[in-house]
Amino acid sequence: MKHLFFVLLCCCSTNIFAQSFSVQSVLSYPFPSQLVASPKGSNVAWTANEQGKRNIYVAGAPDYKAIKMTSYNEDDGQELTSLSFSTDGNWIVYVRGGDHGGKDGGPVNAASAPLAPKMQVFSLNLKNRNTIPLGEGDYPLISPDGKLVIFSNGGQVKSVPIDGSTAAKPLFYAKGNNSDYRWSPDGKKIAFVCNRMDHSYVGIYTDQKTPVQWLLPSFSRDITPSWSPDGNEIAFIRLPGIGLETDSILTRKHQPWAIWKVNVNNGKGMQLNKAPETIRGSFPAMEGGANLMWAHQKIVFTSYEDGWPHLYAMNPDGSGKTLLTPGNFTVENIKLSNDLKTLVFAANTGLDKDDLDRRHIYQSSVDQPGMKPLTTGKGIEAYPVISGDGKNVFCLSATASQPLLPARIDQGKIHLIGAELLPTDFPTSALVSPVHVSFKSADGKTVYGQLFSPKKTVKNHPAIVYVHGGPQRQMMLGWNPMDYYSIDYALNQYLVNLGFTVLSVNYRLGLGYGYDFHKPLRAGAQGASEYQDIKAAGEWLAQQANVDPARIGIYGGSYGGYLTALALGKDSRLFAAGVDIHGVNSRFSSVAMEGKLPTPDADLAAKIAGESSPVAYLKTWTSPTLIIHADDDRNVAFSQSVDLVKRFEDRKFNFEFLVIPDDTHHWMKFSNSVKVSEVTADFLTRKLMKN
C-alpha cells in the first residue's frame, strides 16, 4: 500500500506538467448562494463563499453595487444559510454553521477547532451592520411585522425578538419533531408540521393560552402547509402513514399523495386533488417535492404525472386543474411573487437544442399557461427571485468560462452584480467551452454528456470520464449552480488544461431528461443499470480521434464515487486508473425494521444488491485507485471507505488514499476542496500522462 505522504508530495509536483493556471486559481471564484429579494423595494442579498470566507452581500437600485455586510474572515467551514429579509427590509436573519446538504445538519468542526462550533441563528441590522446572535438553532422565520423570529431547536420551536433584546424562549411544546412552520398572513397564528415518525400532523399555534389546533388528524403523514391569502384556510399534502406491512423490494409501486384543504375556523376540510395512480403520478422526487403554494385565487403545485416535472394550478375547490408549463423539459427553482400572481422558475428549454443541458429563467401567470422566457442564449441562469416591488427579477448567472454571479435581468439582458469580487488572476481566458454529446449504452438507452477538449490537439492523449453524484443531478454546458459541482466543473477545466479530454456524463437517474430517465428500472442496488451508461462513456471516448484508448481514467464523488468504483472493479481493462471520492462501495441490504417481516423477495434483492456493489468485483479490480473520504461525512458513511480499504489490504492490492479529518461530504473548508482537487488531478496525471 502506498503511503499518504507520497500522495501529498506528488500533489506538489504537478507544476512539472504544462499548465497555465493552478487548481487554487480556478477555484478562487466567489461562489454565491441563498439569493433573496427584500419584500420592500428592489434590494437583493446573497452569501458569497470567497475561498472559504463566507459573508453576506447586499445590492440595491440604481447601481446594484455589491456591499459586504458581515466580517467573517476565516476559512473555518461555517456555512451561511436560511437568509431572509424582514418585511421592512431593514433586517436579514440567517444561520451560521451546520451542513445543510447532509442528513445531519448539526454543527460542523471542519477546522478541527479546540472549542466546538455552534449552529446559531443571527440577525443582521442593515443600517449599522451589527450582527446579533439570537440563539442556537436552525431554519429561522421572521414574523410578518418584522419584530419576532421563530426557529427550530431540538425539534421544538423557539421565539426571540429580531433585535435580540431578550433571550430566545420556547414558543410552544408539541410531542414529536416540529418543522415547516408558516406564519398566517396577519401574523397571529403559526401553522407547522409535527412529525411523529410513522405519521405527522399539521397543527396551528395561536398563543400560550390556547391549545394547539390539529387539522384533520389522521393516520397519514401531512406535510407542507400553505395559508390561503385571507388566512381562513390551509392547503397541505397528505401521504400514507408508514406501516409494517412488507412489500416487494424489486417491484416498482405507485407512491400515493393528495392535496387537501381545511378551514381553520371550523376545522372542516376536503380532498382537492388526488395524484394519478400511476408510477409517474407518484409523489414527485424533485426539488421542493410538490412545491405547494396558495397563490392568488389558485393553488399551485408540481407533479411528474405527464413524464416531466411541471407546474400545475387549480381553483381552491379543486376544479380547473391546468398544466402551466407544457413541454419536454424540467422545471425547478420555483418562486412566487409577493402579490401571489406570478411564478418565476428555471427550465432546461429554449431556442437552442443544446438548452437541454442549460438552465434559463421563465415567468408564468398562476392562472393560465403561457411561459415567457426572461433569459436566452448560451449561459446558465438559476434560482430566480422577484423584487418586492415587482419591478425586477434577479438570478444567479454563469457561462462556460464565467463562474456563477448574482445578476439582474432587464429585457432579456443579464446585468452581473458583484463581478468585481472575481479575483484578477481567475483564468477566464484559459477555459474551454464544453459541447453537448450523446451516445447509446449497451441496452440502447441514450446517454448525454458534455465534452471538454483541449485547445491544442495532441495525438494519442489521455482522457477522463467524470461521473457526477446525487444521482438526481445534471451537469451543464457551463458553471454548475450547485457549489459541490462547481468545484468539479473547475477541476474538469483544470484537467483539460493539463492536456486531458474530459467527458462529463449525465447517466440515467439524473434530472433533465424526463421521468423514465430519472427513475429507470433496475438501477442502484436493484441492478445498477445506470452503470451501462458509464461504461458506454468510456467506450465512446476510446473511439474518439486522438484519444489513447489505453489511457482512459475515471473519477467521481458520492454516487459518482460508487459508479467509479464499479467501473474500476468490473472494467479495469477499459478504465486505466480512477479516483473514488466518498463513494458507496457496498450496497448489501441493511437489517429490516424492528417489527417488520422480511420482504417476499428479500433473498433475491440481497443477491442483486451484492452484485451491484463494487466490493463484489475485487478479483477483477486491477487499475490504480485513489480513495478519498472525510470522516464527518453525513451523506456517505466513512465506514464505506474503511471497509474497501480493509479489503484492499487483505488482498495486498496497491492503492493510494487521502483522509480528511472532521470535514463533511461537501468540503466545508476551501483548503480541503483545493487539496482534494489537487490530489485527484495529480493522481490521474501520474497514472495516465506519459512523461
PDB file of N, CA and C in Angstrom, residues 273-350:
ATOM      1  N   ASN A 273     -57.299  17.285  -4.651  1.00  0.00           N
ATOM      2  CA  ASN A 273     -56.700  16.631  -5.815  1.00  0.00           C
ATOM      3  C   ASN A 273     -55.975  15.374  -5.377  1.00  0.00           C
ATOM      4  N   LYS A 274     -56.266  14.282  -6.020  1.00  0.00           N
ATOM      5  CA  LYS A 274     -55.563  13.029  -5.770  1.00  0.00           C
ATOM      6  C   LYS A 274     -54.686  12.728  -6.971  1.00  0.00           C
ATOM      7  N   ALA A 275     -53.426  12.434  -6.730  1.00  0.00           N
ATOM      8  CA  ALA A 275     -52.495  12.172  -7.828  1.00  0.00           C
ATOM      9  C   ALA A 275     -52.924  10.939  -8.606  1.00  0.00           C
ATOM     10  N   PRO A 276     -52.690  10.933  -9.920  1.00  0.00           N
ATOM     11  CA  PRO A 276     -52.997   9.738 -10.713  1.00  0.00           C
ATOM     12  C   PRO A 276     -52.287   8.511 -10.150  1.00  0.00           C
ATOM     13  N   GLU A 277     -52.969   7.386 -10.127  1.00  0.00           N
ATOM     14  CA  GLU A 277     -52.397   6.162  -9.557  1.00  0.00           C
ATOM     15  C   GLU A 277     -51.522   5.460 -10.589  1.00  0.00           C
ATOM     16  N   THR A 278     -50.487   6.158 -10.988  1.00  0.00           N
ATOM     17  CA  THR A 278     -49.507   5.644 -11.946  1.00  0.00           C
ATOM     18  C   THR A 278     -48.121   5.816 -11.342  1.00  0.00           C
ATOM     19  N   ILE A 279     -47.145   5.157 -11.934  1.00  0.00           N
ATOM     20  CA  ILE A 279     -45.771   5.319 -11.443  1.00  0.00           C
ATOM     21  C   ILE A 279     -45.338   6.777 -11.576  1.00  0.00           C
ATOM     22  N   ARG A 280     -45.625   7.393 -12.717  1.00  0.00           N
ATOM     23  CA  ARG A 280     -45.239   8.792 -12.916  1.00  0.00           C
ATOM     24  C   ARG A 280     -46.006   9.737 -11.989  1.00  0.00           C
ATOM     25  N   GLY A 281     -47.199   9.322 -11.572  1.00  0.00           N
ATOM     26  CA  GLY A 281     -48.005  10.146 -10.694  1.00  0.00           C
ATOM     27  C   GLY A 281     -47.600  10.076  -9.233  1.00  0.00           C
ATOM     28  N   SER A 282     -46.563   9.304  -8.919  1.00  0.00           N
ATOM     29  CA  SER A 282     -46.090   9.204  -7.540  1.00  0.00           C
ATOM     30  C   SER A 282     -45.624  10.560  -7.019  1.00  0.00           C
ATOM     31  N   PHE A 283     -45.513  10.659  -5.673  1.00  0.00           N
ATOM     32  CA  PHE A 283     -45.063  11.920  -5.088  1.00  0.00           C
ATOM     33  C   PHE A 283     -43.752  12.339  -5.753  1.00  0.00           C
ATOM     34  N   PRO A 284     -43.664  13.577  -6.260  1.00  0.00           N
ATOM     35  CA  PRO A 284     -42.528  13.976  -7.094  1.00  0.00           C
ATOM     36  C   PRO A 284     -41.202  14.035  -6.342  1.00  0.00           C
ATOM     37  N   ALA A 285     -40.228  13.287  -6.859  1.00  0.00           N
ATOM     38  CA  ALA A 285     -38.872  13.305  -6.303  1.00  0.00           C
ATOM     39  C   ALA A 285     -38.094  14.410  -7.000  1.00  0.00           C
ATOM     40  N   MET A 286     -38.368  15.634  -6.611  1.00  0.00           N
ATOM     41  CA  MET A 286     -37.727  16.792  -7.224  1.00  0.00           C
ATOM     42  C   MET A 286     -37.510  17.847  -6.156  1.00  0.00           C
ATOM     43  N   GLU A 287     -36.780  18.886  -6.487  1.00  0.00           N
ATOM     44  CA  GLU A 287     -36.512  19.969  -5.566  1.00  0.00           C
ATOM     45  C   GLU A 287     -37.827  20.546  -5.041  1.00  0.00           C
ATOM     46  N   GLY A 288     -37.984  20.564  -3.726  1.00  0.00           N
ATOM     47  CA  GLY A 288     -39.200  21.115  -3.132  1.00  0.00           C
ATOM     48  C   GLY A 288     -40.371  20.160  -3.104  1.00  0.00           C
ATOM     49  N   GLY A 289     -40.179  18.915  -3.576  1.00  0.00           N
ATOM     50  CA  GLY A 289     -41.291  17.964  -3.603  1.00  0.00           C
ATOM     51  C   GLY A 289     -42.423  18.476  -4.470  1.00  0.00           C
ATOM     52  N   ALA A 290     -43.618  18.625  -3.889  1.00  0.00           N
ATOM     53  CA  ALA A 290     -44.772  19.102  -4.653  1.00  0.00           C
ATOM     54  C   ALA A 290     -44.822  20.624  -4.753  1.00  0.00           C
ATOM     55  N   ASN A 291     -43.937  21.347  -4.071  1.00  0.00           N
ATOM     56  CA  ASN A 291     -43.866  22.810  -4.168  1.00  0.00           C
ATOM     57  C   ASN A 291     -45.239  23.461  -4.010  1.00  0.00           C
ATOM     58  N   LEU A 292     -45.984  23.030  -3.012  1.00  0.00           N
ATOM     59  CA  LEU A 292     -47.351  23.507  -2.827  1.00  0.00           C
ATOM     60  C   LEU A 292     -47.361  24.979  -2.409  1.00  0.00           C
ATOM     61  N   MET A 293     -48.147  25.803  -3.150  1.00  0.00           N
ATOM     62  CA  MET A 293     -48.257  27.232  -2.861  1.00  0.00           C
ATOM     63  C   MET A 293     -49.696  27.679  -3.084  1.00  0.00           C
ATOM     64  N   TRP A 294     -50.232  28.446  -2.135  1.00  0.00           N
ATOM     65  CA  TRP A 294     -51.553  29.042  -2.316  1.00  0.00           C
ATOM     66  C   TRP A 294     -51.331  30.437  -2.895  1.00  0.00           C
ATOM     67  N   ALA A 295     -51.595  30.564  -4.180  1.00  0.00           N
ATOM     68  CA  ALA A 295     -51.372  31.823  -4.879  1.00  0.00           C
ATOM     69  C   ALA A 295     -52.671  32.627  -4.933  1.00  0.00           C
ATOM     70  N   HIS A 296     -52.706  33.621  -5.775  1.00  0.00           N
ATOM     71  CA  HIS A 296     -53.894  34.468  -5.923  1.00  0.00           C
ATOM     72  C   HIS A 296     -54.996  33.691  -6.639  1.00  0.00           C
ATOM     73  N   GLN A 297     -56.017  33.306  -5.885  1.00  0.00           N
ATOM     74  CA  GLN A 297     -57.179  32.583  -6.408  1.00  0.00           C
ATOM     75  C   GLN A 297     -56.822  31.233  -7.040  1.00  0.00           C
ATOM     76  N   LYS A 298     -55.611  30.735  -6.804  1.00  0.00           N
ATOM     77  CA  LYS A 298     -55.194  29.439  -7.338  1.00  0.00           C
ATOM     78  C   LYS A 298     -54.323  28.714  -6.313  1.00  0.00           C
ATOM     79  N   ILE A 299     -54.359  27.402  -6.369  1.00  0.00           N
ATOM     80  CA  ILE A 299     -53.403  26.578  -5.633  1.00  0.00           C
ATOM     81  C   ILE A 299     -52.454  25.987  -6.667  1.00  0.00           C
ATOM     82  N   VAL A 300     -51.174  26.200  -6.458  1.00  0.00           N
ATOM     83  CA  VAL A 300     -50.147  25.806  -7.422  1.00  0.00           C
ATOM     84  C   VAL A 300     -49.322  24.670  -6.833  1.00  0.00           C
ATOM     85  N   PHE A 301     -48.923  23.716  -7.685  1.00  0.00           N
ATOM     86  CA  PHE A 301     -48.094  22.600  -7.231  1.00  0.00           C
ATOM     87  C   PHE A 301     -47.329  22.023  -8.404  1.00  0.00           C
ATOM     88  N   THR A 302     -46.392  21.148  -8.107  1.00  0.00           N
ATOM     89  CA  THR A 302     -45.634  20.464  -9.154  1.00  0.00           C
ATOM     90  C   THR A 302     -45.948  18.978  -9.146  1.00  0.00           C
ATOM     91  N   SER A 303     -45.848  18.368 -10.306  1.00  0.00           N
ATOM     92  CA  SER A 303     -46.101  16.937 -10.459  1.00  0.00           C
ATOM     93  C   SER A 303     -45.302  16.408 -11.638  1.00  0.00           C
ATOM     94  N   TYR A 304     -45.000  15.120 -11.588  1.00  0.00           N
ATOM     95  CA  TYR A 304     -44.270  14.421 -12.653  1.00  0.00           C
ATOM     96  C   TYR A 304     -45.239  13.591 -13.509  1.00  0.00           C
ATOM     97  N   GLU A 305     -46.543  13.817 -13.348  1.00  0.00           N
ATOM     98  CA  GLU A 305     -47.531  12.875 -13.883  1.00  0.00           C
ATOM     99  C   GLU A 305     -47.529  12.748 -15.395  1.00  0.00           C
ATOM    100  N   ASP A 306     -47.082  13.778 -16.139  1.00  0.00           N
ATOM    101  CA  ASP A 306     -47.045  13.659 -17.601  1.00  0.00           C
ATOM    102  C   ASP A 306     -45.666  13.244 -18.102  1.00  0.00           C
ATOM    103  N   GLY A 307     -44.791  12.857 -17.170  1.00  0.00           N
ATOM    104  CA  GLY A 307     -43.459  12.399 -17.552  1.00  0.00           C
ATOM    105  C   GLY A 307     -42.377  13.440 -17.402  1.00  0.00           C
ATOM    106  N   TRP A 308     -42.770  14.676 -17.056  1.00  0.00           N
ATOM    107  CA  TRP A 308     -41.803  15.752 -16.833  1.00  0.00           C
ATOM    108  C   TRP A 308     -42.213  16.527 -15.590  1.00  0.00           C
ATOM    109  N   PRO A 309     -41.266  17.049 -14.821  1.00  0.00           N
ATOM    110  CA  PRO A 309     -41.630  17.818 -13.621  1.00  0.00           C
ATOM    111  C   PRO A 309     -42.150  19.192 -14.004  1.00  0.00           C
ATOM    112  N   HIS A 310     -43.464  19.399 -13.814  1.00  0.00           N
ATOM    113  CA  HIS A 310     -44.121  20.616 -14.282  1.00  0.00           C
ATOM    114  C   HIS A 310     -44.969  21.266 -13.211  1.00  0.00           C
ATOM    115  N   LEU A 311     -45.333  22.520 -13.482  1.00  0.00           N
ATOM    116  CA  LEU A 311     -46.202  23.303 -12.621  1.00  0.00           C
ATOM    117  C   LEU A 311     -47.653  23.153 -13.049  1.00  0.00           C
ATOM    118  N   TYR A 312     -48.528  22.972 -12.053  1.00  0.00           N
ATOM    119  CA  TYR A 312     -49.966  22.893 -12.277  1.00  0.00           C
ATOM    120  C   TYR A 312     -50.654  23.913 -11.376  1.00  0.00           C
ATOM    121  N   ALA A 313     -51.849  24.336 -11.780  1.00  0.00           N
ATOM    122  CA  ALA A 313     -52.666  25.221 -10.956  1.00  0.00           C
ATOM    123  C   ALA A 313     -54.099  24.709 -10.964  1.00  0.00           C
ATOM    124  N   MET A 314     -54.807  24.943  -9.852  1.00  0.00           N
ATOM    125  CA  MET A 314     -56.225  24.585  -9.786  1.00  0.00           C
ATOM    126  C   MET A 314     -56.947  25.606  -8.917  1.00  0.00           C
ATOM    127  N   ASN A 315     -58.250  25.636  -9.046  1.00  0.00           N
ATOM    128  CA  ASN A 315     -59.063  26.509  -8.219  1.00  0.00           C
ATOM    129  C   ASN A 315     -59.040  26.025  -6.774  1.00  0.00           C
ATOM    130  N   PRO A 316     -59.322  26.889  -5.811  1.00  0.00           N
ATOM    131  CA  PRO A 316     -59.295  26.478  -4.400  1.00  0.00           C
ATOM    132  C   PRO A 316     -60.285  25.383  -4.031  1.00  0.00           C
ATOM    133  N   ASP A 317     -61.260  25.103  -4.921  1.00  0.00           N
ATOM    134  CA  ASP A 317     -62.170  23.984  -4.658  1.00  0.00           C
ATOM    135  C   ASP A 317     -61.727  22.702  -5.346  1.00  0.00           C
ATOM    136  N   GLY A 318     -60.549  22.737  -5.989  1.00  0.00           N
ATOM    137  CA  GLY A 318     -60.014  21.556  -6.654  1.00  0.00           C
ATOM    138  C   GLY A 318     -60.380  21.441  -8.115  1.00  0.00           C
ATOM    139  N   SER A 319     -61.219  22.313  -8.625  1.00  0.00           N
ATOM    140  CA  SER A 319     -61.622  22.244 -10.028  1.00  0.00           C
ATOM    141  C   SER A 319     -60.625  22.980 -10.917  1.00  0.00           C
ATOM    142  N   GLY A 320     -60.770  22.766 -12.219  1.00  0.00           N
ATOM    143  CA  GLY A 320     -59.998  23.532 -13.192  1.00  0.00           C
ATOM    144  C   GLY A 320     -58.508  23.288 -13.173  1.00  0.00           C
ATOM    145  N   LYS A 321     -58.108  22.073 -12.900  1.00  0.00           N
ATOM    146  CA  LYS A 321     -56.670  21.768 -12.890  1.00  0.00           C
ATOM    147  C   LYS A 321     -56.060  22.051 -14.258  1.00  0.00           C
ATOM    148  N   THR A 322     -54.959  22.816 -14.262  1.00  0.00           N
ATOM    149  CA  THR A 322     -54.354  23.265 -15.511  1.00  0.00           C
ATOM    150  C   THR A 322     -52.844  23.069 -15.477  1.00  0.00           C
ATOM    151  N   LEU A 323     -52.300  22.536 -16.553  1.00  0.00           N
ATOM    152  CA  LEU A 323     -50.846  22.429 -16.713  1.00  0.00           C
ATOM    153  C   LEU A 323     -50.316  23.779 -17.170  1.00  0.00           C
ATOM    154  N   LEU A 324     -49.488  24.410 -16.356  1.00  0.00           N
ATOM    155  CA  LEU A 324     -48.974  25.744 -16.674  1.00  0.00           C
ATOM    156  C   LEU A 324     -47.749  25.722 -17.573  1.00  0.00           C
ATOM    157  N   THR A 325     -47.000  24.622 -17.548  1.00  0.00           N
ATOM    158  CA  THR A 325     -45.700  24.599 -18.241  1.00  0.00           C
ATOM    159  C   THR A 325     -45.580  23.375 -19.147  1.00  0.00           C
ATOM    160  N   PRO A 326     -46.404  23.263 -20.182  1.00  0.00           N
ATOM    161  CA  PRO A 326     -46.356  22.071 -21.037  1.00  0.00           C
ATOM    162  C   PRO A 326     -45.060  21.989 -21.847  1.00  0.00           C
ATOM    163  N   GLY A 327     -44.572  20.770 -22.049  1.00  0.00           N
ATOM    164  CA  GLY A 327     -43.384  20.571 -22.870  1.00  0.00           C
ATOM    165  C   GLY A 327     -42.431  19.566 -22.262  1.00  0.00           C
ATOM    166  N   ASN A 328     -41.456  19.149 -23.036  1.00  0.00           N
ATOM    167  CA  ASN A 328     -40.488  18.145 -22.593  1.00  0.00           C
ATOM    168  C   ASN A 328     -39.256  18.822 -21.987  1.00  0.00           C
ATOM    169  N   PHE A 329     -39.423  19.272 -20.757  1.00  0.00           N
ATOM    170  CA  PHE A 329     -38.328  19.924 -20.048  1.00  0.00           C
ATOM    171  C   PHE A 329     -38.610  19.866 -18.554  1.00  0.00           C
ATOM    172  N   THR A 330     -37.595  20.209 -17.772  1.00  0.00           N
ATOM    173  CA  THR A 330     -37.665  20.188 -16.313  1.00  0.00           C
ATOM    174  C   THR A 330     -37.862  21.602 -15.771  1.00  0.00           C
ATOM    175  N   VAL A 331     -38.743  21.737 -14.792  1.00  0.00           N
ATOM    176  CA  VAL A 331     -38.973  23.000 -14.107  1.00  0.00           C
ATOM    177  C   VAL A 331     -38.440  22.887 -12.678  1.00  0.00           C
ATOM    178  N   GLU A 332     -37.673  23.868 -12.233  1.00  0.00           N
ATOM    179  CA  GLU A 332     -37.143  23.853 -10.871  1.00  0.00           C
ATOM    180  C   GLU A 332     -36.868  25.273 -10.390  1.00  0.00           C
ATOM    181  N   ASN A 333     -36.400  25.419  -9.129  1.00  0.00           N
ATOM    182  CA  ASN A 333     -36.089  26.727  -8.528  1.00  0.00           C
ATOM    183  C   ASN A 333     -37.304  27.668  -8.614  1.00  0.00           C
ATOM    184  N   ILE A 334     -38.444  27.210  -8.151  1.00  0.00           N
ATOM    185  CA  ILE A 334     -39.708  27.925  -8.344  1.00  0.00           C
ATOM    186  C   ILE A 334     -39.923  28.961  -7.239  1.00  0.00           C
ATOM    187  N   LYS A 335     -40.284  30.187  -7.625  1.00  0.00           N
ATOM    188  CA  LYS A 335     -40.582  31.249  -6.678  1.00  0.00           C
ATOM    189  C   LYS A 335     -41.885  31.948  -7.077  1.00  0.00           C
ATOM    190  N   LEU A 336     -42.639  32.368  -6.053  1.00  0.00           N
ATOM    191  CA  LEU A 336     -43.897  33.078  -6.248  1.00  0.00           C
ATOM    192  C   LEU A 336     -43.702  34.543  -5.867  1.00  0.00           C
ATOM    193  N   SER A 337     -44.260  35.445  -6.658  1.00  0.00           N
ATOM    194  CA  SER A 337     -44.123  36.877  -6.401  1.00  0.00           C
ATOM    195  C   SER A 337     -44.882  37.280  -5.141  1.00  0.00           C
ATOM    196  N   ASN A 338     -44.552  38.449  -4.607  1.00  0.00           N
ATOM    197  CA  ASN A 338     -45.201  38.949  -3.396  1.00  0.00           C
ATOM    198  C   ASN A 338     -46.701  39.144  -3.568  1.00  0.00           C
ATOM    199  N   ASP A 339     -47.128  39.520  -4.774  1.00  0.00           N
ATOM    200  CA  ASP A 339     -48.559  39.708  -4.996  1.00  0.00           C
ATOM    201  C   ASP A 339     -49.265  38.395  -5.326  1.00  0.00           C
ATOM    202  N   LEU A 340     -48.523  37.278  -5.285  1.00  0.00           N
ATOM    203  CA  LEU A 340     -49.062  35.920  -5.444  1.00  0.00           C
ATOM    204  C   LEU A 340     -49.620  35.647  -6.833  1.00  0.00           C
ATOM    205  N   LYS A 341     -49.254  36.459  -7.832  1.00  0.00           N
ATOM    206  CA  LYS A 341     -49.843  36.309  -9.162  1.00  0.00           C
ATOM    207  C   LYS A 341     -48.878  35.755 -10.212  1.00  0.00           C
ATOM    208  N   THR A 342     -47.573  35.785  -9.908  1.00  0.00           N
ATOM    209  CA  THR A 342     -46.575  35.440 -10.919  1.00  0.00           C
ATOM    210  C   THR A 342     -45.578  34.426 -10.386  1.00  0.00           C
ATOM    211  N   LEU A 343     -45.240  33.464 -11.217  1.00  0.00           N
ATOM    212  CA  LEU A 343     -44.228  32.461 -10.900  1.00  0.00           C
ATOM    213  C   LEU A 343     -42.995  32.701 -11.758  1.00  0.00           C
ATOM    214  N   VAL A 344     -41.821  32.574 -11.165  1.00  0.00           N
ATOM    215  CA  VAL A 344     -40.576  32.533 -11.931  1.00  0.00           C
ATOM    216  C   VAL A 344     -39.878  31.225 -11.597  1.00  0.00           C
ATOM    217  N   PHE A 345     -39.143  30.692 -12.563  1.00  0.00           N
ATOM    218  CA  PHE A 345     -38.509  29.393 -12.378  1.00  0.00           C
ATOM    219  C   PHE A 345     -37.423  29.201 -13.422  1.00  0.00           C
ATOM    220  N   ALA A 346     -36.615  28.181 -13.222  1.00  0.00           N
ATOM    221  CA  ALA A 346     -35.590  27.796 -14.196  1.00  0.00           C
ATOM    222  C   ALA A 346     -36.062  26.562 -14.945  1.00  0.00           C
ATOM    223  N   ALA A 347     -35.682  26.460 -16.214  1.00  0.00           N
ATOM    224  CA  ALA A 347     -36.061  25.301 -17.030  1.00  0.00           C
ATOM    225  C   ALA A 347     -34.990  25.038 -18.072  1.00  0.00           C
ATOM    226  N   ASN A 348     -34.819  23.764 -18.434  1.00  0.00           N
ATOM    227  CA  ASN A 348     -33.810  23.409 -19.449  1.00  0.00           C
ATOM    228  C   ASN A 348     -34.459  23.321 -20.825  1.00  0.00           C
ATOM    229  N   THR A 349     -34.907  24.462 -21.289  1.00  0.00           N
ATOM    230  CA  THR A 349     -35.502  24.562 -22.616  1.00  0.00           C
ATOM    231  C   THR A 349     -35.203  25.940 -23.171  1.00  0.00           C
ATOM    232  N   GLY A 350     -35.334  26.083 -24.496  1.00  0.00           N
ATOM    233  CA  GLY A 350     -35.052  27.361 -25.123  1.00  0.00           C
ATOM    234  C   GLY A 350     -34.947  27.226 -26.621  1.00  0.00           C
TER     235      GLY A 350
END
